[in-house]
Amino acid sequence: MLSLVDTDAGKAMHALNLKIAMRTRRVVLSTAIVIVLVASTGCYRQEGSSAVEADPGLVTEQSSKAPNDRPSAGLPAADVPVAEQSAVLAYLCERGPVCDSDILGAKDPEEARWLLQNGYPSSEQLKRFNAMSDDQLKREADSGSLAAMVIYGERLVSEGDTDAGLVYIFDATQRGSIYGYYAMSSAYQNTPGLTSIVESGAYLRVAYILGDSKASQELQRRFPGLQQMEQAAIDRRASSLYQTFAQTRQPIPRP
């Protein structure tokens, strides 16, 4: 049977969770302050508007049109900005049945836009980021690219700078990246001193709760043969993370 939690990881996990919890409280407090300031100046946002992060030099992660105004199938419409059309096309998968399990692949433009808006890199973008030096990738991450933040965080974790890496990934999730939950799962699956099946599996479960149906397949791929007790522990931990880490964010189903 797979072990539920590596007991040697307890102290390290507790310390990291405390750090992340403190950052979560700061995010909530900052949000509250912004709301008060906006209300006091009489400013408002029209319903349906949203702020998303930009990925300089490659694609834009924001569209000037609301999702309901976009086509749901076929090639991107002519009235969609050229930059977004290019970004959407980069996610489309043309490998047949393989696309069904491809986390970064989309079967149609609607799914591609979902990936773009939720911080997933395209396959080509992932290759580009992985080929960058640490300094280059850090600049991309610090400029606000959600995908770069996650990938840079993963690189830091793999190089032993675990705390700093998890902070980058955490910040990406707080800005809207569902892809960041895959990275958190990987960190708790592969990092010495953090290894925990429950913690790793729970982050994938949160990605599923937030709308990514492929996260469930990924959980089974990473941890085949989970025992019923282990699955129950993962579900309990995921419920807690959804309330705290994800702050009960409204799910947006992957098309």
XYZ file of C-alpha atoms in Angstrom, residues 66-230:
165
model
C -16.449 38.735 -23.265
C -16.442 34.900 -23.432
C -20.087 34.755 -24.503
C -19.257 36.905 -27.530
C -16.707 34.410 -28.807
C -17.240 31.512 -31.194
C -17.393 28.104 -29.476
C -16.094 25.999 -32.335
C -14.138 26.187 -35.558
C -11.328 28.609 -36.260
C -11.163 31.904 -34.319
C -13.550 34.493 -35.740
C -12.244 37.474 -37.652
C -13.337 39.918 -34.928
C -11.117 38.223 -32.306
C -7.835 40.135 -31.834
C -4.989 38.792 -33.975
C -2.775 38.159 -30.942
C -5.458 36.019 -29.324
C -6.102 34.136 -32.563
C -2.406 33.222 -32.644
C -2.491 32.185 -29.000
C -5.598 30.035 -29.457
C -4.127 28.228 -32.458
C -1.008 27.382 -30.429
C -3.086 25.250 -28.046
C -5.009 23.239 -30.643
C -4.102 19.561 -30.600
C -4.075 17.610 -33.871
C -2.921 14.218 -32.605
C -6.282 12.490 -32.503
C -7.026 10.358 -29.405
C -3.821 11.556 -27.726
C -5.466 14.956 -27.302
C -7.971 13.501 -24.850
C -5.257 13.108 -22.217
C -3.064 16.066 -23.209
C -3.199 18.561 -20.331
C -1.878 21.390 -22.527
C -3.813 20.464 -25.666
C -7.222 21.702 -26.779
C -9.717 19.994 -29.056
C -11.218 23.295 -30.221
C -10.770 27.079 -29.851
C -13.172 27.234 -26.907
C -11.027 24.857 -24.855
C -7.903 26.679 -26.058
C -9.239 29.980 -24.700
C -9.971 28.276 -21.379
C -6.355 27.099 -21.173
C -5.092 30.560 -22.070
C -7.273 32.300 -19.504
C -6.350 29.899 -16.702
C -2.588 30.168 -16.975
C -1.688 27.030 -18.941
C 1.277 27.261 -21.314
C 0.974 25.921 -24.831
C 3.388 23.116 -25.734
C 5.527 25.538 -27.739
C 5.487 28.098 -24.968
C 6.588 25.425 -22.487
C 9.529 24.541 -24.723
C 10.462 28.205 -25.042
C 10.392 28.777 -21.282
C 12.350 25.602 -20.551
C 15.064 26.727 -22.977
C 15.531 30.060 -21.177
C 18.243 30.800 -18.660
C 17.223 31.351 -15.050
C 17.500 35.120 -15.442
C 15.442 35.170 -18.633
C 12.701 33.010 -17.159
C 12.635 35.071 -13.970
C 12.093 38.225 -16.033
C 9.166 36.577 -17.797
C 7.711 35.488 -14.466
C 8.217 38.863 -12.808
C 6.593 40.590 -15.790
C 3.325 38.837 -14.929
C 3.090 35.759 -17.177
C 1.157 33.163 -15.172
C 2.660 30.281 -17.125
C 6.190 31.616 -16.618
C 5.566 32.094 -12.890
C 4.606 28.431 -12.531
C 7.459 27.111 -14.650
C 10.021 29.319 -12.908
C 8.657 28.177 -9.549
C 9.003 24.545 -10.608
C 12.585 25.184 -11.679
C 13.450 26.758 -8.333
C 11.933 23.809 -6.479
C 13.879 21.327 -8.626
C 17.098 23.243 -7.918
C 16.565 23.101 -4.157
C 15.151 26.584 -3.539
C 11.850 25.069 -2.443
C 10.381 27.948 -0.455
C 10.952 30.549 -3.181
C 9.673 28.181 -5.854
C 6.439 27.410 -4.001
C 5.863 31.124 -3.460
C 6.015 31.755 -7.229
C 3.599 28.900 -7.886
C 1.299 30.027 -5.084
C 1.229 33.594 -6.399
C 0.293 32.297 -9.864
C -2.657 30.357 -8.436
C -3.835 33.435 -6.549
C -3.824 35.369 -9.830
C -5.970 32.754 -11.536
C -3.695 29.923 -12.662
C -5.282 26.486 -12.400
C -2.147 25.056 -14.014
C -0.303 26.047 -10.839
C -2.118 23.267 -8.961
C -0.413 20.707 -11.196
C 2.919 22.230 -10.211
C 2.055 22.167 -6.500
C 1.153 18.502 -6.908
C 4.485 17.787 -8.587
C 6.373 19.541 -5.808
C 4.753 17.346 -3.150
C 5.284 14.261 -5.278
C 8.964 14.674 -6.138
C 10.648 17.008 -3.625
C 12.699 15.343 -0.869
C 11.377 16.393 2.521
C 7.945 17.282 1.136
C 6.861 13.988 -0.411
C 3.225 13.245 0.392
C 0.735 11.303 -1.680
C -2.156 12.979 0.108
C -0.848 16.510 -0.407
C 0.168 15.880 -4.016
C -3.117 14.213 -4.885
C -5.148 16.893 -3.125
C -3.770 19.701 -5.304
C -4.836 17.795 -8.419
C -8.258 17.312 -6.869
C -8.513 21.071 -6.355
C -7.652 21.612 -10.027
C -10.506 19.232 -10.824
C -12.866 21.085 -8.478
C -11.947 24.362 -10.181
C -13.002 22.952 -13.525
C -10.173 20.951 -15.108
C -11.652 17.532 -15.837
C -8.270 16.244 -17.026
C -6.830 16.673 -13.518
C -8.739 13.563 -12.437
C -7.048 11.537 -15.181
C -3.685 12.959 -14.138
C -4.292 11.907 -10.528
C -4.886 8.319 -11.631
C -1.824 8.431 -13.883
C 0.467 9.701 -11.136
C -0.901 7.468 -8.402
C -2.348 4.272 -9.891
C -3.846 1.805 -7.477
C -4.822 4.250 -4.750
C -6.436 2.553 -1.784
C -9.875 3.668 -0.631
C -8.424 5.127 2.571
C -5.865 7.101 0.603
